[in-house]
mmCIF file of C-alpha atoms in Angstrom:
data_model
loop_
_atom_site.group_PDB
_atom_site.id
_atom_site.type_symbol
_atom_site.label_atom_id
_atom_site.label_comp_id
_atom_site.label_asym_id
_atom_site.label_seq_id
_atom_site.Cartn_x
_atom_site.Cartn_y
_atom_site.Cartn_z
ATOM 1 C CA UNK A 17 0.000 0.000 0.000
ATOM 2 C CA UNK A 18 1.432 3.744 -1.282
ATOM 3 C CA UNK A 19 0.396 6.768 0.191
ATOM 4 C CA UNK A 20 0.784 9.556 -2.992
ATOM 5 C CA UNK A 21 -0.084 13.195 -2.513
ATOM 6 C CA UNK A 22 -1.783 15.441 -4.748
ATOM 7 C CA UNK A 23 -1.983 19.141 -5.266
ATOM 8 C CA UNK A 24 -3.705 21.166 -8.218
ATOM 9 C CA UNK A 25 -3.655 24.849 -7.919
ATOM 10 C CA UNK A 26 -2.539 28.449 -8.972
ATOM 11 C CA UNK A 27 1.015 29.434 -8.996
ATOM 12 C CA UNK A 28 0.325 31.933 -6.212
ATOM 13 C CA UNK A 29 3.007 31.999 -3.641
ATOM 14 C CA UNK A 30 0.064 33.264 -0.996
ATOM 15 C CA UNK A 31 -0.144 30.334 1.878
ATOM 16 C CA UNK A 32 -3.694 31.840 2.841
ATOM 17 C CA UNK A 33 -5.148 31.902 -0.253
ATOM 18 C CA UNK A 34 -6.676 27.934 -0.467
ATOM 19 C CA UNK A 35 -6.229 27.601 -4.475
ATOM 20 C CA UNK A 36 -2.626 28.087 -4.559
ATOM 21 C CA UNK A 37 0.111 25.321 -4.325
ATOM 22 C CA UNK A 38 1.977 26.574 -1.625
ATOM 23 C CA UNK A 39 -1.186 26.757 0.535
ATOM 24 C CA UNK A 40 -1.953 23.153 -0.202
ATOM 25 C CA UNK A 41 1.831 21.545 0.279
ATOM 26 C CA UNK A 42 1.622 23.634 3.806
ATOM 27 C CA UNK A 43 -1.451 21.573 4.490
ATOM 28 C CA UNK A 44 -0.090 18.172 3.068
ATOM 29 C CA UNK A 45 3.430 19.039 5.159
ATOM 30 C CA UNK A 46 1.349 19.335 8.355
ATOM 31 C CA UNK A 47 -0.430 15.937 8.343
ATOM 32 C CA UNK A 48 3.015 14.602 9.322
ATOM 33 C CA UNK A 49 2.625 11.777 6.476
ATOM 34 C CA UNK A 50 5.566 10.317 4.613
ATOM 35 C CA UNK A 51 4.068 10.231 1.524
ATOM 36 C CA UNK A 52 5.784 8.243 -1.065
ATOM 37 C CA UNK A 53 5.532 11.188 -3.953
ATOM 38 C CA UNK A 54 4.294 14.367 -4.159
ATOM 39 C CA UNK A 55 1.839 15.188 -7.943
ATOM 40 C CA UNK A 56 2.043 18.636 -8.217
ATOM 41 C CA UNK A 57 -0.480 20.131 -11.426
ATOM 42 C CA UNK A 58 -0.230 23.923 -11.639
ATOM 43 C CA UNK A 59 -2.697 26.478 -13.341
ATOM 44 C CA UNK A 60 -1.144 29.451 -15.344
ATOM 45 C CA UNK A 61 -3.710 31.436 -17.264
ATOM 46 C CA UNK A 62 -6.902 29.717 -18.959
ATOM 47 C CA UNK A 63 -4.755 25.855 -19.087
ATOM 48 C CA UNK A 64 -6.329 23.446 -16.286
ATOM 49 C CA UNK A 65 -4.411 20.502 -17.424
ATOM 50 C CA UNK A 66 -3.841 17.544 -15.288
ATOM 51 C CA UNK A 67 -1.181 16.004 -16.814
ATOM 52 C CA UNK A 68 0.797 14.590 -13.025
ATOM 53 C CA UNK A 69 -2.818 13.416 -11.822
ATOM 54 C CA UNK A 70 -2.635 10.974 -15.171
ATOM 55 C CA UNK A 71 0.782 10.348 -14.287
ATOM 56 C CA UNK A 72 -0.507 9.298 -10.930
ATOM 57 C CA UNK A 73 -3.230 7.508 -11.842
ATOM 58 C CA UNK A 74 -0.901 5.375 -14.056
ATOM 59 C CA UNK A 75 1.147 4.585 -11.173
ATOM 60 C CA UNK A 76 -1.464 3.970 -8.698
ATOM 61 C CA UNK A 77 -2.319 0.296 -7.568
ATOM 62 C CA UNK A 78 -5.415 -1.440 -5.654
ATOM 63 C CA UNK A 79 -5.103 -0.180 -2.118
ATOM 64 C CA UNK A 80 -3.572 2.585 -2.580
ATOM 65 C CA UNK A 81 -4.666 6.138 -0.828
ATOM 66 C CA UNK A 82 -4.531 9.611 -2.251
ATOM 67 C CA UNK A 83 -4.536 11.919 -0.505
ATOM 68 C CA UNK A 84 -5.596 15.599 -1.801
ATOM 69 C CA UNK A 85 -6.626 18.819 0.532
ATOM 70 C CA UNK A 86 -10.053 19.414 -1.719
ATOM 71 C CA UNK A 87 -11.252 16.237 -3.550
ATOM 72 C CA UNK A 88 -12.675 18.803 -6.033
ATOM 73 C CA UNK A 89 -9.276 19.771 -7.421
ATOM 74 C CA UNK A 90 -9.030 16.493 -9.039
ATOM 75 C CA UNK A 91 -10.866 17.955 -11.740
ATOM 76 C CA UNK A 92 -12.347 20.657 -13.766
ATOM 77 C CA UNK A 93 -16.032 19.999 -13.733
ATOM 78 C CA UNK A 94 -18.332 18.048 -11.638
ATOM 79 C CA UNK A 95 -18.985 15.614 -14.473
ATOM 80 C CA UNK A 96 -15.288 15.088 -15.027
ATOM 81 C CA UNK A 97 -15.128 14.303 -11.522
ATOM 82 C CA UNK A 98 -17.424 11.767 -10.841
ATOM 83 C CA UNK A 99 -16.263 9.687 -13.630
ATOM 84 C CA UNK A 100 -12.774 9.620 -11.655
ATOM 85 C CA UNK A 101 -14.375 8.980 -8.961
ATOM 86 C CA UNK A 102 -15.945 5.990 -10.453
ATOM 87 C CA UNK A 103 -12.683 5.012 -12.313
ATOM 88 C CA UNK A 104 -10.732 5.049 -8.550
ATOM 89 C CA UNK A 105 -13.790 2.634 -6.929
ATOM 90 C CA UNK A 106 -12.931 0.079 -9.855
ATOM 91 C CA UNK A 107 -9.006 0.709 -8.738
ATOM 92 C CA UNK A 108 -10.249 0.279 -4.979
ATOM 93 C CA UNK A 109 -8.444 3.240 -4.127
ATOM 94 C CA UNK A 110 -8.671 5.602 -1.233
ATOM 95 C CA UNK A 111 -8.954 8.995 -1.147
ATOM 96 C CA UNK A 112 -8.211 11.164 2.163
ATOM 97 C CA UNK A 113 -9.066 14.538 2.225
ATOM 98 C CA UNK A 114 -8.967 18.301 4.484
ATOM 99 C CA UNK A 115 -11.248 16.811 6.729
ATOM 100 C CA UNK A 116 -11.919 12.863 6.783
ATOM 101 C CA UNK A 117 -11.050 9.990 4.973
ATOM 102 C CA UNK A 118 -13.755 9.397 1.961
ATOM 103 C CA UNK A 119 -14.897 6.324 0.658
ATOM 104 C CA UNK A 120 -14.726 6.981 -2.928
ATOM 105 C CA UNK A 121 -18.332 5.353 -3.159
ATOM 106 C CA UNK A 122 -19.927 7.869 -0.606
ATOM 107 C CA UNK A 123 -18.264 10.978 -2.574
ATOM 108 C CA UNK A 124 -19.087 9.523 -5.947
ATOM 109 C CA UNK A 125 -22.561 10.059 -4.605
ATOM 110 C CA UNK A 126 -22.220 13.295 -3.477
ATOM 111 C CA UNK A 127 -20.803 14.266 -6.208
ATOM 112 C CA UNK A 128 -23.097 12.573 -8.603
ATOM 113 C CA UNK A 129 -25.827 14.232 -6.705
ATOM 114 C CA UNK A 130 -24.199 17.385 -6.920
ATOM 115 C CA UNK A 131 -23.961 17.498 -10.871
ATOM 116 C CA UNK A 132 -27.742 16.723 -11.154
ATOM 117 C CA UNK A 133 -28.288 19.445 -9.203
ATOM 118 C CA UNK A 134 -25.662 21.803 -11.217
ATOM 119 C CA UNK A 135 -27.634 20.305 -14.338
ATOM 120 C CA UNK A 136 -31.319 21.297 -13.376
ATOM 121 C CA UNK A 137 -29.937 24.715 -12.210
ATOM 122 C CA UNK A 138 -28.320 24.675 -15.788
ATOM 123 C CA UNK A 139 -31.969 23.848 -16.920
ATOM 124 C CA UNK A 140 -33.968 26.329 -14.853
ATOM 125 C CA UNK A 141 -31.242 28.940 -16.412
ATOM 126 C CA UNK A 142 -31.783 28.271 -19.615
ATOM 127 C CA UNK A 143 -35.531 28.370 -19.292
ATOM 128 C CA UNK A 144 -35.288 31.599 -17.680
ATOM 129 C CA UNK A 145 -32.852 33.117 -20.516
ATOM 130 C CA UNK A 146 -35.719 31.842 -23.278
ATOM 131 C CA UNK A 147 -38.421 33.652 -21.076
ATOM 132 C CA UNK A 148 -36.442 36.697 -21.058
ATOM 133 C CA UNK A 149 -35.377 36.717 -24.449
ATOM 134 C CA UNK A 150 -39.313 35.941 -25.537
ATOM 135 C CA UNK A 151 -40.431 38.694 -23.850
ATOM 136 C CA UNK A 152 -37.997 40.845 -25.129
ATOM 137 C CA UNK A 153 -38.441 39.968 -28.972
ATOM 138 C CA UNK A 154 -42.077 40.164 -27.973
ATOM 139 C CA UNK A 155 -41.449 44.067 -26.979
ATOM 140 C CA UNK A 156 -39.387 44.559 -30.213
ATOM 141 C CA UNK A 157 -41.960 43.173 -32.871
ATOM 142 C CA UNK A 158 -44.897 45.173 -30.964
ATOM 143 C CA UNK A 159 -42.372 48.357 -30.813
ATOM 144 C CA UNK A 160 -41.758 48.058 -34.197
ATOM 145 C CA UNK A 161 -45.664 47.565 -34.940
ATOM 146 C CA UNK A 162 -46.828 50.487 -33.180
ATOM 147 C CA UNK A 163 -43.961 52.478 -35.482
ATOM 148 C CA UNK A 164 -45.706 51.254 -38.195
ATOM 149 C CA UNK A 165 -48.873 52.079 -36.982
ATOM 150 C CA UNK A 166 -47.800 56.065 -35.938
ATOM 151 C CA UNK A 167 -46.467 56.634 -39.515
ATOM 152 C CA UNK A 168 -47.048 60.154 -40.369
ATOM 153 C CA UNK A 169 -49.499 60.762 -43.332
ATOM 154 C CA UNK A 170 -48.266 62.913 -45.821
ATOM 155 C CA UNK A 171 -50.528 65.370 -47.792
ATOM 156 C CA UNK A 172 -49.969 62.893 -50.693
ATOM 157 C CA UNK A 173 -51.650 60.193 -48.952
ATOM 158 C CA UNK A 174 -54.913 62.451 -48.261
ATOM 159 C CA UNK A 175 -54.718 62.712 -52.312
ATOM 160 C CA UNK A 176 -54.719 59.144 -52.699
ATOM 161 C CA UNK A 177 -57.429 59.050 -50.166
ATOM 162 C CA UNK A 178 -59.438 61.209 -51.985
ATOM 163 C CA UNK A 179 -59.126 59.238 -55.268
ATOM 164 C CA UNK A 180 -59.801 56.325 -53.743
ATOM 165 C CA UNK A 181 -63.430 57.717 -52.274
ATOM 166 C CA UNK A 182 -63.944 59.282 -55.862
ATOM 167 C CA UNK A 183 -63.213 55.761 -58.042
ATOM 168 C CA UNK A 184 -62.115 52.263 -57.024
ATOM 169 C CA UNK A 185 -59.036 50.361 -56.633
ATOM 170 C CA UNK A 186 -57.972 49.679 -60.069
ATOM 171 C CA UNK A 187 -57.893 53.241 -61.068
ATOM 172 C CA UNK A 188 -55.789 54.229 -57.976
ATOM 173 C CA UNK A 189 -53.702 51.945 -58.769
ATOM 174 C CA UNK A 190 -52.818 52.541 -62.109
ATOM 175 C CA UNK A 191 -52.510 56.315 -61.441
ATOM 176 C CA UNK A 192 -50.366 56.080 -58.481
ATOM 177 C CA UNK A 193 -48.710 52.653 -59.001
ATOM 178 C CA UNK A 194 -49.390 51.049 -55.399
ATOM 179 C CA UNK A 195 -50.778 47.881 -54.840
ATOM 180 C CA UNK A 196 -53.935 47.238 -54.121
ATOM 181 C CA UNK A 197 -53.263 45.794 -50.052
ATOM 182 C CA UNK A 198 -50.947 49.248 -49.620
ATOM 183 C CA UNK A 199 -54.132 51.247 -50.786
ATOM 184 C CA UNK A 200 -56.294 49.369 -48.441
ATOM 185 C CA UNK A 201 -54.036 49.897 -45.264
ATOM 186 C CA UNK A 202 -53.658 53.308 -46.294
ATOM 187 C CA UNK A 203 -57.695 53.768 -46.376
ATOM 188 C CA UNK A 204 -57.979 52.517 -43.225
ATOM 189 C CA UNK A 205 -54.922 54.881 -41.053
ATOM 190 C CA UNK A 206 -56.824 57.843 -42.514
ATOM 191 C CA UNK A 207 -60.287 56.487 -41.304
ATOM 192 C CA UNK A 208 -58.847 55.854 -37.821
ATOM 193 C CA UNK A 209 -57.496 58.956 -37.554
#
């Protein structure tokens, strides 16, 4: 049985500050374990690669323990999580963490758990975003209707008015060169007004 430590975090030099390496070393260094090896990932920038936890995991052998200060900087994402944590109960491995020792089943759970939830918030987001952006197309088209609607008329639209009361359509048309459905709409914003 190996003991192998783990550490994924900024490059921050600040031993407060619960992300950065040197906080989490301090914290492995006070346990008072002899770990075999130290895996130390760290973050510069947008890159959240991982590449001495797959070194680690290569290495790693049934009854092994782990031992990390936040199980959640194994990983990215919840979902990338909880498939290691399924991959480690097929390994039989232990992981111990800040506070107590975790049964990779019971935080594969939690975690599991954890990403449904983070997936129906995701849901419930995305609903709400729809709403909002319904509503606000909604208030766009009728903005744009009512525009429509408040178009001034002209003096040459009470002409074509007039010609329209004297003759019918087809005349109108001809002489002014609209179409028939622009005459009619026309017809009726003068009689509204």
């Amino acid at each position: 049985m190996s003991m192998y430590a783990y550490v994924a975090g900024t490059t921050n030099d600040d031993i407060n500050d619960k992300g950065s390496v040197a906080c989490q070393i301090d914290f492995l260094k006070q346990t008072n374990v002899d770990y075999d090896a130290y895996y130390v990932d760290t973050f510069t920038g947008v890159s959240r690669a991982r590449f001495q936890l797959q070194k680690l995991l290569m290495i790693v052998k049934p009854g092994d323990m782990i031992d990390v200060m936040d199980v959640s900087n194994m990983m990215s994402n919840i979902r990338e999580l909880s498939c290691l944590l399924y991959y480690l109960e097929d390994l039989q491995i232990t992981i111990y963490s800040d506070e107590v020792e975790l049964d990779v089943g019971s935080i594969r759970d939690q975690y599991t758990i954890a990403m449904m939830c983070r997936a129906e918030k995701l849901t419930m987001m995305q609903r709400d975003f729809n709403r909002k952006k319904t509503c606000q197309l909604k208030r766009q088209i009728a903005s744009i209707r009512s525009k429509e609607n408040k178009r001034e008329t002209t003096q040459q639209d009470y002409q074509i008015y007039n010609m329209l009361m004297n003759s019918d359509y087809k005349t109108v048309q001809k002489a002014t060169g609209l179409s028939r459905s622009t005459l009619y709409r026309l017809k009726k914003r003068i009689q509204k007004q």
